[in-house]
mmCIF file of C-alpha atoms in Angstrom:
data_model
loop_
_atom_site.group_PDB
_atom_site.id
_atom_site.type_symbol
_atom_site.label_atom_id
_atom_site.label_comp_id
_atom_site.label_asym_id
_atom_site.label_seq_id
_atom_site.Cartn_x
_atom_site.Cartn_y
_atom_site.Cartn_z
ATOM 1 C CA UNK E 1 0.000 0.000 0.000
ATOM 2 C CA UNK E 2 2.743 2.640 -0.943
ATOM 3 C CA UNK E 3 0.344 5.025 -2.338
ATOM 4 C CA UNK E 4 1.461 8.034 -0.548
ATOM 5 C CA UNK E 5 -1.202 7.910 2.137
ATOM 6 C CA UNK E 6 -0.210 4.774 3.324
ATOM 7 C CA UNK E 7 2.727 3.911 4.787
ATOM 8 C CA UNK E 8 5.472 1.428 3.519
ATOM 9 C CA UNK E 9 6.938 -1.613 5.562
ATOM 10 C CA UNK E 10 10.462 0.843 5.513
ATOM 11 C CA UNK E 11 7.978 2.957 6.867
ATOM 12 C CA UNK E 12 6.539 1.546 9.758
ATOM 13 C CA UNK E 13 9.916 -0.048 11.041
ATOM 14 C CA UNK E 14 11.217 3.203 11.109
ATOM 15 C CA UNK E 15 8.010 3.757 13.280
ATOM 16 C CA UNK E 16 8.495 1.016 14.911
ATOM 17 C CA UNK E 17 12.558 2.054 16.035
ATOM 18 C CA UNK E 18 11.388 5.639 16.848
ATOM 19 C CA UNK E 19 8.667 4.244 19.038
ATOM 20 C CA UNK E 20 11.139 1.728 20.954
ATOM 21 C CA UNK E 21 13.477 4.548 21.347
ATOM 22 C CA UNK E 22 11.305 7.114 23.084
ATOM 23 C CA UNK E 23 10.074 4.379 25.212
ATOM 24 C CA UNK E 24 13.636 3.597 26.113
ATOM 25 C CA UNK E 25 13.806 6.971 27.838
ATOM 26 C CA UNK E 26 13.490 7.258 31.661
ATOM 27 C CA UNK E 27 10.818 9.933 31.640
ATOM 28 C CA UNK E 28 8.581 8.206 29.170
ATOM 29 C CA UNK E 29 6.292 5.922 31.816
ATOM 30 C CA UNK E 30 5.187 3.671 28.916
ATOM 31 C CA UNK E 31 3.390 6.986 27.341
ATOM 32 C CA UNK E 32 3.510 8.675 24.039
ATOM 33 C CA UNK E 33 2.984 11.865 23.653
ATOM 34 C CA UNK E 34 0.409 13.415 20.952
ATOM 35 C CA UNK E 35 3.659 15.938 19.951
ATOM 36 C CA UNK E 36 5.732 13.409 19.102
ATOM 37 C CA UNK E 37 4.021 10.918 17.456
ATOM 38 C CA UNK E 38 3.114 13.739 14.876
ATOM 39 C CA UNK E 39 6.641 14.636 14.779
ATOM 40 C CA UNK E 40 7.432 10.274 13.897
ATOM 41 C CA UNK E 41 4.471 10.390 11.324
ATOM 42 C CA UNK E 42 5.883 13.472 10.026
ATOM 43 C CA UNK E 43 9.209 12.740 9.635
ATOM 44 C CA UNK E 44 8.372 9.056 7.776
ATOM 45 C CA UNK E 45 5.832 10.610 6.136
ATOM 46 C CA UNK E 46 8.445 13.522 4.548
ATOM 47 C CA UNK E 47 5.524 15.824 5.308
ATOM 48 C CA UNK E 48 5.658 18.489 8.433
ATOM 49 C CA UNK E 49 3.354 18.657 11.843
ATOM 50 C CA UNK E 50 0.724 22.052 11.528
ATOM 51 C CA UNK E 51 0.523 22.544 15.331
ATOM 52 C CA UNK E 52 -2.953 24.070 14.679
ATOM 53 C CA UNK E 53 -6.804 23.120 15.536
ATOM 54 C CA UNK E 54 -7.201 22.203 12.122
ATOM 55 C CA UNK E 55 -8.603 18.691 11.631
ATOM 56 C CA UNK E 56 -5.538 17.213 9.761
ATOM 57 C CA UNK E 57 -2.124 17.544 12.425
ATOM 58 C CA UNK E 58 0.286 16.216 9.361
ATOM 59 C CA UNK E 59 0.479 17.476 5.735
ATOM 60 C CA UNK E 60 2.835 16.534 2.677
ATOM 61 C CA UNK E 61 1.820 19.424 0.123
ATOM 62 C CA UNK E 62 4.187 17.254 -2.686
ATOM 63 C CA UNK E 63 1.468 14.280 -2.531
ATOM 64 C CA UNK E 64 -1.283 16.289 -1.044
ATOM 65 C CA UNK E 65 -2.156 13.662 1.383
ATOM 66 C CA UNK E 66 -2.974 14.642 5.626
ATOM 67 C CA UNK E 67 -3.546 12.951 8.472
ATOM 68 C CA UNK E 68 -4.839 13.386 11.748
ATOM 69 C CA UNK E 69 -2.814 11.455 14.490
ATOM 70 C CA UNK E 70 -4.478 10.214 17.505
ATOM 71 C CA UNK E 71 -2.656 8.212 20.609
ATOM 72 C CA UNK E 72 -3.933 7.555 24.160
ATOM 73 C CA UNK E 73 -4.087 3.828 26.155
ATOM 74 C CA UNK E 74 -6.100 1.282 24.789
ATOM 75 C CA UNK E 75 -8.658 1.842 27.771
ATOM 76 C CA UNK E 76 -8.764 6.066 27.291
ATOM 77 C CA UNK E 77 -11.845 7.176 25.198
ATOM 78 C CA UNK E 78 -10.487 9.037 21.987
ATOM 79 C CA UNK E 79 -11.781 12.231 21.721
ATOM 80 C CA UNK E 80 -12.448 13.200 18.399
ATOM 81 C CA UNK E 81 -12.647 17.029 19.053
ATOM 82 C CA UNK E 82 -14.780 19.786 20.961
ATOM 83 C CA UNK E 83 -18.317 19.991 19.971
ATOM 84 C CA UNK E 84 -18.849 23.704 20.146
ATOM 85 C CA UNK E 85 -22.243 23.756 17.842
ATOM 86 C CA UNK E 86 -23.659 27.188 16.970
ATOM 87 C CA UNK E 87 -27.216 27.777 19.320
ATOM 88 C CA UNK E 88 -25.743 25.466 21.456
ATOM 89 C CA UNK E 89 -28.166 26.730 24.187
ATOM 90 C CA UNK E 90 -31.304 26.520 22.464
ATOM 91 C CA UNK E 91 -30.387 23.380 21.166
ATOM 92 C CA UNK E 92 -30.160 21.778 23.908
ATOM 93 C CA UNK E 93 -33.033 23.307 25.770
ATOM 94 C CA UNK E 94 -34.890 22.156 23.345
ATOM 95 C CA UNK E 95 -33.905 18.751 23.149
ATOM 96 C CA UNK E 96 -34.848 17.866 26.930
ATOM 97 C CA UNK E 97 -38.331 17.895 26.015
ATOM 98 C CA UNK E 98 -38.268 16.727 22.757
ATOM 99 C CA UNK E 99 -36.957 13.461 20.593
ATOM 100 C CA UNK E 100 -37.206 14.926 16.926
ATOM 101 C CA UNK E 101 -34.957 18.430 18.681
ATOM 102 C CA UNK E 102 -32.551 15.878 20.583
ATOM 103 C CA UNK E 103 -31.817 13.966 17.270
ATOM 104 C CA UNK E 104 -31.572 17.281 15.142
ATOM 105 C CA UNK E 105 -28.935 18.192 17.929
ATOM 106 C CA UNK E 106 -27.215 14.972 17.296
ATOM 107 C CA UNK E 107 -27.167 15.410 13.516
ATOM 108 C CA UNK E 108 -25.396 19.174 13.749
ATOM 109 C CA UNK E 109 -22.859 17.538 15.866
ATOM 110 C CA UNK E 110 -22.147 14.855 13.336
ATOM 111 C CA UNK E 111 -22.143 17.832 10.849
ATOM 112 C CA UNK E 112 -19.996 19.734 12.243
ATOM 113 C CA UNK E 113 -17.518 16.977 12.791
ATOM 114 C CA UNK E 114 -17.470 16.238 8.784
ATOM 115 C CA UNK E 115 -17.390 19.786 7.948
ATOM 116 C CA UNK E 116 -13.897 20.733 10.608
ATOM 117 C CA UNK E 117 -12.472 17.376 8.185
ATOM 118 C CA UNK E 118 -13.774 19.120 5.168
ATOM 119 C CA UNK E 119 -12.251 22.062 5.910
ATOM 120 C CA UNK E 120 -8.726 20.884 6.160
ATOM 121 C CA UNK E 121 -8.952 18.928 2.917
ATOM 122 C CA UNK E 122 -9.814 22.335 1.108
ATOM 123 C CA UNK E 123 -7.649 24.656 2.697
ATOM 124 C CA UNK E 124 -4.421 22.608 2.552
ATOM 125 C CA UNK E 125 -5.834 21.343 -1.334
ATOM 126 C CA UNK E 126 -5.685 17.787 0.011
ATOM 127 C CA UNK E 127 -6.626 14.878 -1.938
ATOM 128 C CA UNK E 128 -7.036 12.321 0.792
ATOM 129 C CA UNK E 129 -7.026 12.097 4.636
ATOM 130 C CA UNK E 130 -5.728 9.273 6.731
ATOM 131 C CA UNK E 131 -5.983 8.355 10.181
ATOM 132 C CA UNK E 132 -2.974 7.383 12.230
ATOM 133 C CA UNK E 133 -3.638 5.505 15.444
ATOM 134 C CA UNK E 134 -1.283 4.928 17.985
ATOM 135 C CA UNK E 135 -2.674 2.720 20.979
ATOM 136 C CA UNK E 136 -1.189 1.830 24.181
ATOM 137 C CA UNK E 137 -1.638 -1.310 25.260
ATOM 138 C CA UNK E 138 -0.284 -3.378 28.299
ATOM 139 C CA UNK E 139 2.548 -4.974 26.722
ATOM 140 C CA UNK E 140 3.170 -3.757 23.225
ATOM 141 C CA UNK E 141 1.923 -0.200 20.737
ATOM 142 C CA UNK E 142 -0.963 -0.908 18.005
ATOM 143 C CA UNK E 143 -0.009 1.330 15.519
ATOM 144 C CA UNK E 144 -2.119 1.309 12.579
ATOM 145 C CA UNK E 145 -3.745 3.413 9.403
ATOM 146 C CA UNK E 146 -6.499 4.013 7.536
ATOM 147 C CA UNK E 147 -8.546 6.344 4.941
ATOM 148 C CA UNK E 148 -10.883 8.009 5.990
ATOM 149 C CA UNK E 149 -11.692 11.299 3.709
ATOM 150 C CA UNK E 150 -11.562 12.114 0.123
ATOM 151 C CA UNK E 151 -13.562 14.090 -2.230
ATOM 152 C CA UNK E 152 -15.178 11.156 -3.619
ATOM 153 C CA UNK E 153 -16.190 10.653 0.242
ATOM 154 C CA UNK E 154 -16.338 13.716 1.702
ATOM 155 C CA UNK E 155 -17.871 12.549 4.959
ATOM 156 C CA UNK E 156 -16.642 11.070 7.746
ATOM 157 C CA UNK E 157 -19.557 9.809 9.481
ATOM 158 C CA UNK E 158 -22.926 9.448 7.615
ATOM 159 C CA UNK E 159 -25.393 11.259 10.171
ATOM 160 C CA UNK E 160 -28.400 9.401 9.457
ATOM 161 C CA UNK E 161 -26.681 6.402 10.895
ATOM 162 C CA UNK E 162 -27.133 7.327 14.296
ATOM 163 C CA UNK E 163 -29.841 7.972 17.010
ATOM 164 C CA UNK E 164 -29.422 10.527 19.621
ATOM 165 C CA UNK E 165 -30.109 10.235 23.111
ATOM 166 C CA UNK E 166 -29.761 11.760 26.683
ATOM 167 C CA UNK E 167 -27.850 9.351 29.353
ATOM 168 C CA UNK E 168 -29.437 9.779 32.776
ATOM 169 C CA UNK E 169 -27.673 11.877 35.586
ATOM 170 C CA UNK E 170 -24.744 10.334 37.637
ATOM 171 C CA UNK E 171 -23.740 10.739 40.514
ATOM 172 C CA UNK E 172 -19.828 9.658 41.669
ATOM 173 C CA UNK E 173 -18.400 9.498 45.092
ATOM 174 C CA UNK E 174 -17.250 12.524 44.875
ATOM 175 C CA UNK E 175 -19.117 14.323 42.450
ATOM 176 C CA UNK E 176 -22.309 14.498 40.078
ATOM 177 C CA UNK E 177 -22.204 13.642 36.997
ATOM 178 C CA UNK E 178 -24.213 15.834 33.756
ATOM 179 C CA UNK E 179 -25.670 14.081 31.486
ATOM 180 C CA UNK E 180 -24.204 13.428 27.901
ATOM 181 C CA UNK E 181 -25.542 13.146 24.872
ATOM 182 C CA UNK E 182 -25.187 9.591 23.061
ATOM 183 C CA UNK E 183 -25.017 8.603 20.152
ATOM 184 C CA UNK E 184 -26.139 5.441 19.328
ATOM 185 C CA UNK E 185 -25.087 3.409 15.614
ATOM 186 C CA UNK E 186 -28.339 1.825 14.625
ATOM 187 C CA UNK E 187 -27.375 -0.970 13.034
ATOM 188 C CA UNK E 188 -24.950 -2.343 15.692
ATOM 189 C CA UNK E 189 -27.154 -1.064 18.630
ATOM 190 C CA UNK E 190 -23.727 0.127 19.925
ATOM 191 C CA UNK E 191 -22.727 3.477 21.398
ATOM 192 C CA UNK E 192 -20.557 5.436 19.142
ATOM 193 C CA UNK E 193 -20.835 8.744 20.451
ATOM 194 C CA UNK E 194 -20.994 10.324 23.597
ATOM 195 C CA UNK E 195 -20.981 14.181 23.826
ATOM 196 C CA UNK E 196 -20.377 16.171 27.150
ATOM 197 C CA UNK E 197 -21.926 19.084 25.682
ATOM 198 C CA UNK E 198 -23.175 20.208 29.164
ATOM 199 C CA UNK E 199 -19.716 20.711 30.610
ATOM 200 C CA UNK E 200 -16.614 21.293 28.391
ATOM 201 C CA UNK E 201 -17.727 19.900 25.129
ATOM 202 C CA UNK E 202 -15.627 17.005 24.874
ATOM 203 C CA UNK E 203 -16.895 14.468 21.816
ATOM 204 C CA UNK E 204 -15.546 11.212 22.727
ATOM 205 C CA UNK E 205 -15.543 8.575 19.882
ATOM 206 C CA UNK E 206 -16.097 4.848 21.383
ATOM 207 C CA UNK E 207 -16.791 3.812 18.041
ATOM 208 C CA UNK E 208 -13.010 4.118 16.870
ATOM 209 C CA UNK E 209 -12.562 0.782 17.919
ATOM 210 C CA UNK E 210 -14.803 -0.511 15.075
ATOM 211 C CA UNK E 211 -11.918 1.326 12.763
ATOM 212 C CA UNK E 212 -9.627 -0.934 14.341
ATOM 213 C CA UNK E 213 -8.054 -3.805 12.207
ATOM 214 C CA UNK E 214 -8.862 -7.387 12.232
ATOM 215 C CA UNK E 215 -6.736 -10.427 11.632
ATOM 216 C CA UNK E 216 -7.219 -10.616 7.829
ATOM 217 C CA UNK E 217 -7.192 -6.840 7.524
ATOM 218 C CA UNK E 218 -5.195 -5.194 5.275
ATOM 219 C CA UNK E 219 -4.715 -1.803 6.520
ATOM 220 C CA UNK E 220 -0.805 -1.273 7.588
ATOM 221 C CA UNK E 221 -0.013 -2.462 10.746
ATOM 222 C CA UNK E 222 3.120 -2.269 13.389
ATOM 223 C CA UNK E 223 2.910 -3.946 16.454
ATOM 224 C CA UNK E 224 5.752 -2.571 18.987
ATOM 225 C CA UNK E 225 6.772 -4.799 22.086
ATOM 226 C CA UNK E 226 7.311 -2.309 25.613
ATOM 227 C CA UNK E 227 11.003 -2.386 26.202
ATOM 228 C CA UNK E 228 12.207 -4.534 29.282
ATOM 229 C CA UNK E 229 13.507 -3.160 32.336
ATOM 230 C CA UNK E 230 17.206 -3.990 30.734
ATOM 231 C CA UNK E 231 16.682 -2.188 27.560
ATOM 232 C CA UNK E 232 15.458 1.185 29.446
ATOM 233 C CA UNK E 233 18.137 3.719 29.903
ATOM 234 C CA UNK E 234 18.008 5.497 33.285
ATOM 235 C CA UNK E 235 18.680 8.765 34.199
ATOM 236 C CA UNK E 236 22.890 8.425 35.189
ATOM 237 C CA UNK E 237 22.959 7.366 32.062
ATOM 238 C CA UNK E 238 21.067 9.721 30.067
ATOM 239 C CA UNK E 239 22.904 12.341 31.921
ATOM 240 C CA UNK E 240 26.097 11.003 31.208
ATOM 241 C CA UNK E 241 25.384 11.044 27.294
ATOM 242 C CA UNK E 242 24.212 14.509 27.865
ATOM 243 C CA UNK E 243 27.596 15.159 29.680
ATOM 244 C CA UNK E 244 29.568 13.687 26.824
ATOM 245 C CA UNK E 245 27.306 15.555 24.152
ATOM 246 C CA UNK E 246 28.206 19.297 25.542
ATOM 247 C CA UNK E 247 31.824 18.292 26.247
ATOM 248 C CA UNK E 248 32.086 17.368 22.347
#
């Protein structure tokens, strides 16, 4: 799949030795940061990281391909972005008392979710969007890619696949909990979508996992093993190649 949106096997073993490098590092608790995964995907990609709020974090303007990078632990929610909808108040006023307003709600979220990707793949003149996925797991990194815009499919999600809800009000130890609004994929019965639109507008994506690949899939693929405790450097001797670095 060396098609310029794809990566190659070079590719993802270069990945794959960045990946086991960083992890190497005393500081890096078995966690990868967002910035430098963009940075890896960037560099392999021969494209460079935006460091904007645009929907795509990596461009290469040469093959006009972007993608957005996402990376948390296997158990963390992904959130896809902030779902600050225009008439947010109203809209969801409206939808307490009503099913037709809470699934109209649910639709301009989806909306304006396709339209942020949209956006990207018109102002940077894009041809194609990927998504580059970077899980954590207990004992090894998923990394993995897929399509998922073009101008032939210029959505991301397909709104009328879903049916909106309210989830009832929680209450934690510690705290209560406001409702969110769910989204639910009709044909799987699953939740896909759950949107904390009462509080700080966080749009997390539990769905993602149905992206994920499958044993006969064919999307690229690198698994990473952790390092052991032998392979991590510690701090005397990071500090020590640090010493010899500014000596030189």
């Amino acid at each position: 799949m060396s098609d310029g949106l794809y990566s190659t096997p070079a590719q993802l073993d270069q990945l794959a030795h960045l990946v086991q490098g960083y992890l190497r590092l005393p500081f890096s608790n078995g966690l990868l940061p967002g910035q430098f995964m963009e940075s890896v995907i960037a560099l392999i990609k021969s494209g460079k990281v935006l460091r904007t709020y645009d929907f795509v974090d990596v461009i290469n303007s040469d093959t006009r391909v972007g993608w957005q990078v996402k990376c948390t632990k296997e158990s963390t929610p992904v959130t896809w972005k902030r779902a600050k909808i225009p008439n947010a108040a109203m809209l969801i006023e409206e939808s307490r008392s009503s099913a037709a307003k809470t699934q109209e709600l649910g639709q301009k979220i989806v909306d304006f979710c396709n339209q942020h990707a949209l956006n990207s793949l018109e102002k940077y003149s894009l041809e194609r969007i990927g998504y580059c996925r970077v899980v954590v797991r207990k004992n090894d990194i998923l990394y993995f890619e897929r399509e998922i815009l073009s101008p032939l499919v210029p959505r991301v999600f397909e709104p009328a696949k879903f049916r909106w809800e309210w989830s009832e009000r929680k209450r934690s130890s510690s705290k209560e909990m406001l409702p969110a609004l769910h989204g639910i994929h009709e044909e799987s019965g699953e939740k896909w979508f759950a949107a904390h639109i009462l509080g700080e507008n966080q749009l997390h994506f539990s769905g993602e996992k149905r992206w994920w690949p499958t044993e006969d899939s064919v999307l690229p693929v690198a698994t990473v093993p952790l390092p052991s405790e032998s392979e991590r450097i510690d701090f005397d001797r990071l500090l020590a190649w640090f010493a010899k670095f500014s000596d030189d």
